Amino acid sequence: MHELYAAAPTDAVAVNAFALALALRAATGRPIVWGQHEMMAHEAGRPHGPGLHEMGLSPRELLLVRTRDVQTLLAVGEEALHSPAVGAVLLSAWGEAKAFSLTASRRLALAAETGGATLFLARAGAMPCPSAAETRWSVASSASEPLEGGGPGRPSFSATLLRRRGGGATGTWIMEWDREQRTFRPPAPLSGGLVPLAAQRSIAATGAAGRRAA
């Protein structure tokens, strides 16, 4: 289970896109269940088919569920995590809500362990709160580098690791999403390696999704 917070309300689209990319990595070809709080859809827009395609996501890989309230959203996530057929679950919510309690997060973490899927909780318009998440991230959009010929650049993000269960180093990474390879890569002007993303390891150690979340 991993928590991802929009650095600012205007980064709501970025945090959802970043979380979706992580879900694609973690799902390893299995279906993704994306639960979206109606308020998130109202503030940041609904998923757009061509946009999902640009992320490298096929419609057959995604089950989209819309909920009017956060409590129902969490119930959808817990139910999806119990299914062994599901590869990853993404829950997107807007604003503060009492339903995001420590007890609720523990239930989700336990469901993720039991079912074997990875959970990503993307939130905007909210402040971090105590949870059972493996890692917690702050995500913002970042300027992308134009492709060869002046084409639009890849989706680019600034991701800051705020907390990792058990402690350890934190930091900020600027990374682009490569839809063809379904991986994150450093922007062209930068040199050096980027933390690899892998579903089975700590997100802080790999920069990707683990079996349990932020």
Coordinates of N, CA and C in Angstrom, one line a residue:
M1 N 0.8 -1.2 0.0 CA 0.0 0.0 0.0 C 0.9 1.2 0.0
H2 N 0.6 2.2 -0.9 CA 1.4 3.4 -1.0 C 0.5 4.6 -1.2
E3 N 0.8 5.6 -0.4 CA 0.1 6.9 -0.5 C 0.8 7.9 -1.3
L4 N 0.0 8.6 -2.2 CA 0.6 9.6 -3.0 C -0.3 10.9 -2.9
Y5 N 0.3 12.0 -2.4 CA -0.5 13.2 -2.2 C 0.0 14.2 -3.3
A6 N -1.0 14.9 -3.8 CA -0.7 16.0 -4.8 C 0.0 17.1 -4.0
A7 N 1.1 17.6 -4.5 CA 1.8 18.7 -3.8 C 1.0 19.9 -3.6
A8 N 0.1 20.2 -4.6 CA -0.8 21.3 -4.5 C -2.1 20.8 -5.2
P9 N -3.3 21.4 -4.9 CA -4.5 21.0 -5.6 C -4.4 21.0 -7.1
T10 N -3.6 21.9 -7.7 CA -3.4 21.9 -9.1 C -2.6 20.7 -9.7
D11 N -2.0 19.9 -8.8 CA -1.3 18.7 -9.2 C -2.1 17.5 -9.1
A12 N -3.4 17.6 -9.0 CA -4.3 16.5 -8.9 C -4.2 15.6 -10.1
V13 N -4.1 16.1 -11.3 CA -4.0 15.3 -12.5 C -2.6 14.6 -12.5
A14 N -1.6 15.3 -12.0 CA -0.3 14.7 -12.0 C -0.2 13.5 -11.0
V15 N -0.8 13.6 -9.8 CA -0.7 12.5 -8.9 C -1.5 11.3 -9.3
N16 N -2.6 11.6 -10.0 CA -3.4 10.4 -10.6 C -2.6 9.7 -11.7
A17 N -2.0 10.5 -12.6 CA -1.2 9.9 -13.7 C 0.0 9.2 -13.1
F18 N 0.6 9.7 -12.1 CA 1.8 9.0 -11.5 C 1.4 7.7 -10.9
A19 N 0.3 7.8 -10.1 CA -0.2 6.6 -9.5 C -0.7 5.5 -10.5
L20 N -1.3 6.0 -11.6 CA -1.7 5.0 -12.6 C -0.5 4.4 -13.3
A21 N 0.6 5.1 -13.5 CA 1.8 4.5 -14.1 C 2.4 3.5 -13.1
L22 N 2.4 3.8 -11.8 CA 2.9 2.8 -10.9 C 2.0 1.6 -10.9
A23 N 0.7 1.8 -11.0 CA -0.2 0.6 -11.0 C 0.0 -0.2 -12.2
L24 N 0.3 0.4 -13.4 CA 0.7 -0.4 -14.6 C 1.9 -1.2 -14.4
R25 N 2.9 -0.7 -13.7 CA 4.1 -1.4 -13.4 C 3.8 -2.6 -12.4
A26 N 3.0 -2.3 -11.4 CA 2.8 -3.3 -10.4 C 1.8 -4.4 -10.8
A27 N 0.9 -4.1 -11.8 CA -0.1 -5.1 -12.2 C 0.5 -6.2 -13.0
T28 N 1.6 -6.0 -13.6 CA 2.3 -7.1 -14.4 C 1.3 -7.8 -15.4
G29 N 0.5 -7.0 -16.1 CA -0.4 -7.6 -17.0 C -1.8 -8.0 -16.5
R30 N -2.0 -8.0 -15.2 CA -3.3 -8.3 -14.7 C -4.1 -7.0 -14.6
P31 N -5.4 -7.2 -14.5 CA -6.3 -6.0 -14.5 C -6.0 -5.0 -13.3
I32 N -6.3 -3.8 -13.6 CA -6.2 -2.7 -12.6 C -7.7 -2.2 -12.3
V33 N -7.9 -2.1 -11.0 CA -9.2 -1.5 -10.6 C -8.9 -0.1 -10.1
W34 N -9.6 0.9 -10.8 CA -9.4 2.3 -10.5 C -10.7 2.8 -9.9
G35 N -10.7 3.0 -8.6 CA -11.9 3.6 -7.9 C -11.7 5.1 -7.8
Q36 N -12.7 5.9 -8.3 CA -12.5 7.4 -8.4 C -13.7 8.0 -7.6
H37 N -13.3 8.8 -6.6 CA -14.2 9.6 -5.8 C -14.8 10.6 -6.7
E38 N -16.1 10.8 -6.7 CA -16.8 11.7 -7.6 C -16.3 13.1 -7.5
M39 N -15.9 13.6 -6.3 CA -15.3 14.9 -6.1 C -14.0 15.1 -6.8
M40 N -13.2 14.0 -6.9 CA -11.9 14.1 -7.6 C -12.3 14.3 -9.1
A41 N -13.3 13.5 -9.6 CA -13.7 13.7 -11.0 C -14.1 15.1 -11.3
H42 N -14.9 15.7 -10.3 CA -15.4 17.0 -10.5 C -14.3 18.1 -10.5
E43 N -13.3 17.9 -9.7 CA -12.2 18.9 -9.6 C -11.1 18.7 -10.6
A44 N -10.8 17.4 -10.9 CA -9.6 17.1 -11.8 C -10.0 16.5 -13.2
G45 N -11.3 16.2 -13.3 CA -11.7 15.6 -14.6 C -11.8 14.1 -14.6
R46 N -12.6 13.5 -15.4 CA -12.7 12.1 -15.5 C -11.6 11.5 -16.4
P47 N -11.3 10.2 -16.3 CA -10.3 9.6 -17.1 C -10.7 9.8 -18.6
H48 N -9.8 10.1 -19.4 CA -10.0 10.3 -20.9 C -9.4 9.2 -21.7
G49 N -10.2 8.6 -22.5 CA -9.7 7.5 -23.3 C -8.4 7.7 -24.0
P50 N -8.3 8.7 -24.9 CA -7.0 9.0 -25.6 C -5.8 9.2 -24.6
G51 N -6.2 9.9 -23.4 CA -5.1 10.1 -22.5 C -4.6 8.8 -21.8
L52 N -5.5 7.9 -21.5 CA -5.1 6.6 -21.0 C -4.3 5.9 -22.0
H53 N -4.7 6.0 -23.3 CA -3.9 5.3 -24.3 C -2.4 5.9 -24.4
E54 N -2.3 7.2 -24.2 CA -1.0 7.8 -24.2 C -0.2 7.4 -23.0
M55 N -0.8 6.9 -21.9 CA -0.1 6.4 -20.8 C 0.3 4.9 -21.0
G56 N -0.2 4.3 -22.1 CA 0.1 3.0 -22.4 C -0.9 2.0 -21.9
L57 N -2.1 2.4 -21.5 CA -3.0 1.6 -20.9 C -4.1 1.2 -21.9
S58 N -4.3 -0.1 -22.0 CA -5.4 -0.7 -22.8 C -6.7 -0.8 -22.0
P59 N -7.9 -0.5 -22.7 CA -9.1 -0.5 -22.0 C -9.4 -1.9 -21.3
R60 N -8.9 -2.9 -21.9 CA -9.2 -4.3 -21.3 C -8.4 -4.5 -20.0
E61 N -7.5 -3.6 -19.7 CA -6.7 -3.8 -18.5 C -7.3 -3.0 -17.3
L62 N -8.4 -2.3 -17.6 CA -8.9 -1.3 -16.5 C -10.3 -1.5 -16.2
L63 N -10.7 -1.6 -14.9 CA -12.1 -1.5 -14.5 C -12.2 -0.2 -13.7
L64 N -13.0 0.7 -14.2 CA -13.2 2.0 -13.6 C -14.5 2.0 -12.7
V65 N -14.4 2.4 -11.5 CA -15.5 2.4 -10.5 C -15.6 3.8 -10.0
R66 N -16.8 4.4 -10.1 CA -17.0 5.8 -9.5 C -17.9 5.7 -8.3
T67 N -17.5 6.5 -7.3 CA -18.2 6.5 -6.0 C -18.6 7.9 -5.6
R68 N -19.7 8.1 -4.9 CA -20.1 9.4 -4.5 C -19.4 9.8 -3.2
D69 N -19.0 8.9 -2.4 CA -18.3 9.2 -1.1 C -17.1 8.4 -0.9
V70 N -16.3 8.9 0.1 CA -15.0 8.2 0.3 C -15.2 6.9 1.0
Q71 N -16.2 6.7 1.9 CA -16.4 5.5 2.6 C -16.7 4.4 1.6
T72 N -17.5 4.6 0.6 CA -17.8 3.6 -0.5 C -16.5 3.4 -1.3
L73 N -15.7 4.4 -1.5 CA -14.5 4.2 -2.3 C -13.6 3.2 -1.6
L74 N -13.4 3.4 -0.3 CA -12.6 2.5 0.5 C -13.1 1.1 0.5
A75 N -14.4 0.9 0.5 CA -15.0 -0.4 0.5 C -14.8 -1.1 -0.9
V76 N -14.8 -0.3 -1.9 CA -14.5 -0.8 -3.3 C -13.1 -1.3 -3.3
G77 N -12.2 -0.5 -2.8 CA -10.8 -0.9 -2.8 C -10.5 -2.1 -2.0
E78 N -11.1 -2.2 -0.8 CA -10.9 -3.4 0.0 C -11.4 -4.7 -0.7
E79 N -12.6 -4.6 -1.4 CA -13.2 -5.7 -2.1 C -12.3 -6.1 -3.3
A80 N -11.8 -5.1 -4.0 CA -11.0 -5.4 -5.1 C -9.7 -6.1 -4.7
L81 N -9.1 -5.7 -3.6 CA -7.8 -6.2 -3.1 C -8.0 -7.7 -2.7
H82 N -9.1 -8.1 -2.4 CA -9.3 -9.5 -2.0 C -9.3 -10.5 -3.2
S83 N -9.5 -9.9 -4.4 CA -9.5 -10.8 -5.6 C -8.1 -11.1 -6.1
P84 N -7.8 -12.4 -6.2 CA -6.5 -12.8 -6.7 C -6.3 -12.4 -8.2
A85 N -7.4 -12.1 -8.9 CA -7.2 -11.8 -10.3 C -6.7 -10.4 -10.5
V86 N -6.8 -9.5 -9.5 CA -6.5 -8.1 -9.7 C -5.0 -7.9 -9.4
G87 N -4.4 -7.1 -10.3 CA -2.9 -6.9 -10.2 C -2.6 -5.7 -9.3
A88 N -3.5 -4.6 -9.5 CA -3.2 -3.4 -8.7 C -4.6 -2.7 -8.5
V89 N -4.6 -1.9 -7.5 CA -5.8 -1.1 -7.2 C -5.4 0.4 -7.0
L90 N -6.1 1.3 -7.6 CA -5.8 2.7 -7.5 C -7.1 3.3 -7.0
L91 N -7.0 4.0 -5.8 CA -8.1 4.8 -5.3 C -7.8 6.3 -5.3
S92 N -8.6 7.1 -6.0 CA -8.4 8.5 -6.1 C -9.4 9.3 -5.4
A93 N -9.0 10.1 -4.5 CA -10.0 10.9 -3.7 C -9.5 12.3 -3.5
W94 N -10.6 13.2 -3.4 CA -10.3 14.6 -3.2 C -10.8 15.1 -1.8
G95 N -10.0 15.9 -1.1 CA -10.4 16.5 0.1 C -10.1 15.7 1.3
E96 N -10.3 16.3 2.5 CA -10.2 15.7 3.8 C -11.5 14.8 4.0
A97 N -11.3 13.7 4.7 CA -12.4 12.9 5.1 C -12.1 12.0 6.3
K98 N -13.0 11.9 7.2 CA -12.8 11.1 8.4 C -12.7 9.6 8.1
A99 N -13.2 9.2 7.0 CA -13.1 7.8 6.6 C -11.7 7.4 6.4
F100 N -10.8 8.3 6.1 CA -9.3 7.9 6.0 C -8.7 7.8 7.4
S101 N -9.1 6.9 8.1 CA -8.6 6.6 9.5 C -7.5 5.6 9.5
L102 N -6.8 5.6 10.6 CA -5.7 4.6 10.7 C -6.3 3.2 10.6
T103 N -7.4 3.0 11.2 CA -8.1 1.7 11.2 C -8.4 1.3 9.7
A104 N -8.9 2.2 9.0 CA -9.3 1.9 7.6 C -8.1 1.6 6.8
S105 N -7.0 2.3 7.0 CA -5.7 2.0 6.2 C -5.2 0.6 6.6
R106 N -5.3 0.2 7.9 CA -4.9 -1.1 8.3 C -5.7 -2.2 7.6
R107 N -7.0 -2.0 7.4 CA -7.8 -2.9 6.7 C -7.4 -3.1 5.3
L108 N -7.1 -1.9 4.7 CA -6.7 -2.0 3.3 C -5.3 -2.7 3.1
A109 N -4.4 -2.4 4.0 CA -3.1 -3.0 4.0 C -3.2 -4.5 4.1
L110 N -4.1 -5.0 5.1 CA -4.3 -6.4 5.3 C -4.9 -7.0 4.0
A111 N -5.8 -6.3 3.4 CA -6.5 -6.9 2.2 C -5.4 -7.0 1.1
A112 N -4.5 -6.0 1.0 CA -3.5 -6.1 0.0 C -2.6 -7.3 0.2
E113 N -2.2 -7.5 1.4 CA -1.4 -8.7 1.8 C -2.1 -10.0 1.4
T114 N -3.3 -10.0 1.8 CA -4.1 -11.3 1.6 C -4.3 -11.6 0.1
G115 N -4.7 -10.6 -0.7 CA -5.0 -10.8 -2.1 C -3.8 -10.8 -3.0
G116 N -2.7 -10.1 -2.6 CA -1.5 -10.1 -3.4 C -1.4 -9.0 -4.4
A117 N -2.4 -8.0 -4.4 CA -2.3 -6.9 -5.3 C -1.7 -5.7 -4.5
T118 N -1.2 -4.7 -5.3 CA -0.6 -3.5 -4.8 C -1.6 -2.4 -4.8
L119 N -1.7 -1.7 -3.7 CA -2.7 -0.6 -3.6 C -2.0 0.8 -3.6
F120 N -2.5 1.7 -4.4 CA -2.0 3.0 -4.5 C -3.2 4.0 -4.2
L121 N -3.0 4.8 -3.2 CA -4.0 5.8 -2.8 C -3.6 7.2 -3.2
A122 N -4.2 7.7 -4.2 CA -3.9 9.1 -4.7 C -4.9 10.1 -4.1
R123 N -4.4 11.1 -3.4 CA -5.2 12.1 -2.8 C -4.8 13.5 -3.2
A124 N -5.8 14.4 -3.3 CA -5.5 15.8 -3.6 C -6.4 16.7 -2.7
G125 N -5.9 17.9 -2.4 CA -6.7 18.7 -1.6 C -6.8 18.2 -0.2
A126 N -5.8 17.5 0.3 CA -5.7 16.9 1.6 C -4.3 16.9 2.2
M127 N -4.2 16.9 3.5 CA -2.9 16.8 4.1 C -2.7 15.4 4.6
P128 N -1.4 14.9 4.6 CA -1.1 13.6 5.0 C -1.6 13.3 6.5
C129 N -2.0 12.1 6.7 CA -2.5 11.7 8.0 C -1.9 10.3 8.4
P130 N -1.9 9.9 9.7 CA -1.4 8.6 10.0 C -2.0 7.5 9.3
S131 N -1.2 6.5 8.9 CA -1.8 5.4 8.1 C -0.8 4.2 8.2
A132 N -1.2 3.1 7.7 CA -0.4 1.9 7.7 C 0.3 1.7 6.4
A133 N 0.4 2.8 5.6 CA 1.1 2.7 4.3 C 2.5 2.4 4.4
E134 N 3.1 1.8 3.4 CA 4.5 1.4 3.3 C 5.3 2.7 3.1
T135 N 4.8 3.5 2.1 CA 5.5 4.7 1.8 C 4.5 5.9 1.6
R136 N 5.0 7.1 1.7 CA 4.1 8.3 1.4 C 4.9 9.2 0.5
W137 N 4.3 9.7 -0.6 CA 4.9 10.5 -1.6 C 4.1 11.8 -1.8
S138 N 4.9 12.8 -2.2 CA 4.3 14.1 -2.6 C 4.6 14.2 -4.1
V139 N 3.6 14.4 -4.9 CA 3.8 14.4 -6.4 C 3.4 15.7 -7.0
A140 N 4.2 16.2 -7.9 CA 3.9 17.4 -8.6 C 4.3 17.2 -10.1
S141 N 3.6 18.0 -10.9 CA 4.0 17.9 -12.4 C 5.4 18.6 -12.6
S142 N 6.0 18.2 -13.6 CA 7.4 18.8 -13.9 C 7.4 19.0 -15.4
A143 N 8.2 20.0 -15.8 CA 8.4 20.3 -17.2 C 9.0 19.2 -18.0
S144 N 8.4 18.8 -19.1 CA 9.0 17.7 -19.9 C 9.9 18.2 -21.0
E145 N 10.8 17.3 -21.4 CA 11.7 17.6 -22.5 C 11.0 17.3 -23.8
P146 N 11.0 18.2 -24.8 CA 10.4 17.9 -26.1 C 11.1 16.7 -26.8
L147 N 10.3 15.9 -27.5 CA 10.9 14.7 -28.2 C 11.6 15.2 -29.4
E148 N 12.3 14.3 -30.1 CA 13.0 14.6 -31.3 C 12.0 15.2 -32.3
G149 N 12.3 16.3 -33.0 CA 11.4 16.9 -34.0 C 10.4 17.9 -33.3
G150 N 10.6 18.1 -32.1 CA 9.8 19.1 -31.4 C 8.4 18.6 -30.9
G151 N 8.3 17.2 -30.9 CA 7.0 16.7 -30.5 C 6.8 16.8 -29.0
P152 N 5.6 16.7 -28.5 CA 5.3 16.9 -27.1 C 6.1 15.8 -26.3
G153 N 6.7 16.3 -25.1 CA 7.5 15.4 -24.3 C 6.7 14.4 -23.6
R154 N 7.4 13.4 -22.9 CA 6.7 12.4 -22.1 C 6.2 13.1 -20.8
P155 N 5.1 12.5 -20.2 CA 4.7 12.9 -18.9 C 5.8 13.0 -17.9
S156 N 6.0 14.1 -17.2 CA 7.1 14.3 -16.3 C 6.6 14.6 -14.9
F157 N 7.3 14.0 -13.9 CA 6.8 14.2 -12.6 C 8.0 14.5 -11.6
S158 N 7.7 15.3 -10.6 CA 8.6 15.5 -9.5 C 8.0 14.7 -8.3
A159 N 8.6 13.6 -7.9 CA 8.1 12.8 -6.8 C 9.1 12.8 -5.6
T160 N 8.5 13.2 -4.5 CA 9.3 13.3 -3.2 C 8.8 12.3 -2.2
L161 N 9.8 11.4 -1.8 CA 9.5 10.5 -0.8 C 9.5 11.2 0.6
L162 N 8.3 11.2 1.2 CA 8.1 11.9 2.5 C 8.4 11.0 3.7
R163 N 8.0 9.7 3.5 CA 8.1 8.8 4.6 C 8.2 7.4 4.1
R164 N 8.9 6.5 4.8 CA 9.0 5.1 4.5 C 8.9 4.4 5.8
R165 N 8.1 3.4 5.9 CA 7.9 2.6 7.1 C 9.2 2.0 7.5
G166 N 9.6 2.2 8.7 CA 10.9 1.6 9.2 C 12.0 2.6 9.1
G167 N 11.7 3.8 8.5 CA 12.7 4.8 8.4 C 13.6 4.7 7.1
G168 N 14.6 5.4 7.0 CA 15.5 5.4 5.8 C 15.5 6.7 5.1
A169 N 16.4 6.8 4.1 CA 16.6 8.1 3.4 C 15.3 8.4 2.6
T170 N 15.1 9.7 2.5 CA 14.1 10.3 1.6 C 14.8 11.1 0.5
G171 N 14.0 11.6 -0.4 CA 14.6 12.4 -1.5 C 13.5 12.7 -2.5
T172 N 14.0 13.5 -3.5 CA 13.1 13.9 -4.6 C 13.7 13.4 -6.0
W173 N 12.9 12.9 -6.8 CA 13.3 12.4 -8.1 C 12.4 13.1 -9.2
I174 N 13.1 13.5 -10.3 CA 12.4 14.0 -11.5 C 12.5 12.8 -12.5
M175 N 11.3 12.4 -13.0 CA 11.3 11.3 -13.8 C 10.2 11.4 -14.9
E176 N 10.4 10.8 -16.0 CA 9.5 10.8 -17.1 C 8.9 9.4 -17.3
W177 N 7.7 9.3 -17.8 CA 7.0 8.0 -18.0 C 7.2 7.6 -19.5
D178 N 7.8 6.5 -19.7 CA 7.9 5.9 -21.0 C 6.9 4.9 -21.3
R179 N 5.9 5.2 -22.1 CA 4.7 4.3 -22.2 C 5.1 3.0 -22.9
E180 N 6.0 3.1 -23.9 CA 6.4 1.9 -24.7 C 7.1 0.9 -23.8
Q181 N 7.9 1.3 -22.9 CA 8.6 0.4 -22.0 C 7.9 0.2 -20.7
R182 N 6.9 1.0 -20.4 CA 6.2 1.0 -19.2 C 7.2 1.1 -18.0
T183 N 7.9 2.2 -18.0 CA 8.9 2.4 -17.0 C 9.2 3.9 -16.9
F184 N 9.8 4.3 -15.7 CA 10.2 5.7 -15.5 C 11.6 5.8 -15.9
R185 N 12.0 7.0 -16.4 CA 13.3 7.2 -16.9 C 13.7 8.7 -16.5
P186 N 14.9 8.9 -16.3 CA 15.3 10.3 -16.0 C 15.2 11.2 -17.2
P187 N 14.9 12.5 -17.1 CA 14.9 13.3 -18.2 C 16.2 13.3 -19.0
A188 N 16.2 13.6 -20.2 CA 17.4 13.5 -21.1 C 18.6 14.3 -20.6
P189 N 18.4 15.5 -20.1 CA 19.6 16.3 -19.7 C 20.2 15.7 -18.4
L190 N 19.6 14.9 -17.7 CA 20.1 14.4 -16.4 C 21.0 13.1 -16.7
S191 N 21.9 12.9 -15.8 CA 22.8 11.7 -15.9 C 22.6 10.9 -14.7
G192 N 23.1 9.7 -14.7 CA 23.0 8.9 -13.5 C 21.7 8.0 -13.5
G193 N 21.7 7.0 -12.6 CA 20.6 6.1 -12.6 C 19.4 6.6 -11.9
L194 N 18.3 6.0 -12.2 CA 17.0 6.3 -11.5 C 16.6 5.1 -10.7
V195 N 16.0 5.4 -9.5 CA 15.6 4.3 -8.6 C 14.6 3.4 -9.4
P196 N 14.9 2.1 -9.6 CA 14.1 1.2 -10.4 C 12.8 1.0 -9.7
L197 N 11.7 0.7 -10.4 CA 10.4 0.4 -9.9 C 10.1 -1.1 -10.0
A198 N 9.7 -1.7 -8.9 CA 9.4 -3.1 -8.9 C 8.3 -3.4 -7.9
A199 N 7.3 -4.2 -8.2 CA 6.2 -4.4 -7.4 C 6.5 -5.2 -6.1
Q200 N 7.6 -5.9 -6.1 CA 7.8 -6.8 -5.0 C 8.8 -6.2 -3.9
R201 N 9.3 -5.0 -4.1 CA 10.2 -4.5 -3.2 C 9.7 -3.2 -2.6
S202 N 10.4 -2.7 -1.6 CA 10.1 -1.4 -0.9 C 10.1 -0.3 -2.0
I203 N 9.1 0.5 -1.9 CA 9.0 1.6 -2.9 C 10.1 2.6 -2.8
A204 N 10.6 2.7 -1.5 CA 11.7 3.7 -1.3 C 13.0 3.1 -1.9
A205 N 13.1 1.8 -1.9 CA 14.3 1.2 -2.4 C 14.3 1.1 -3.9
T206 N 13.0 1.0 -4.5 CA 12.9 0.7 -5.9 C 12.3 1.9 -6.7
G207 N 11.7 2.8 -6.0 CA 11.0 3.9 -6.7 C 9.7 3.4 -7.3
A208 N 9.3 2.2 -7.0 CA 8.1 1.7 -7.6 C 7.2 1.2 -6.5
A209 N 6.2 0.3 -7.0 CA 5.2 -0.2 -6.1 C 5.6 -1.4 -5.4
G210 N 5.3 -1.6 -4.2 CA 5.5 -2.8 -3.4 C 4.1 -3.4 -3.2
R211 N 4.1 -4.5 -2.5 CA 2.9 -5.2 -2.2 C 2.1 -4.4 -1.2
R212 N 2.7 -3.6 -0.4 CA 2.0 -2.8 0.6 C 2.3 -1.3 0.3
A213 N 1.5 -0.4 0.7 CA 1.7 1.0 0.2 C 2.0 2.0 1.3
A214 N 2.3 3.3 0.6 CA 2.7 4.4 1.4 C 1.8 4.8 2.4

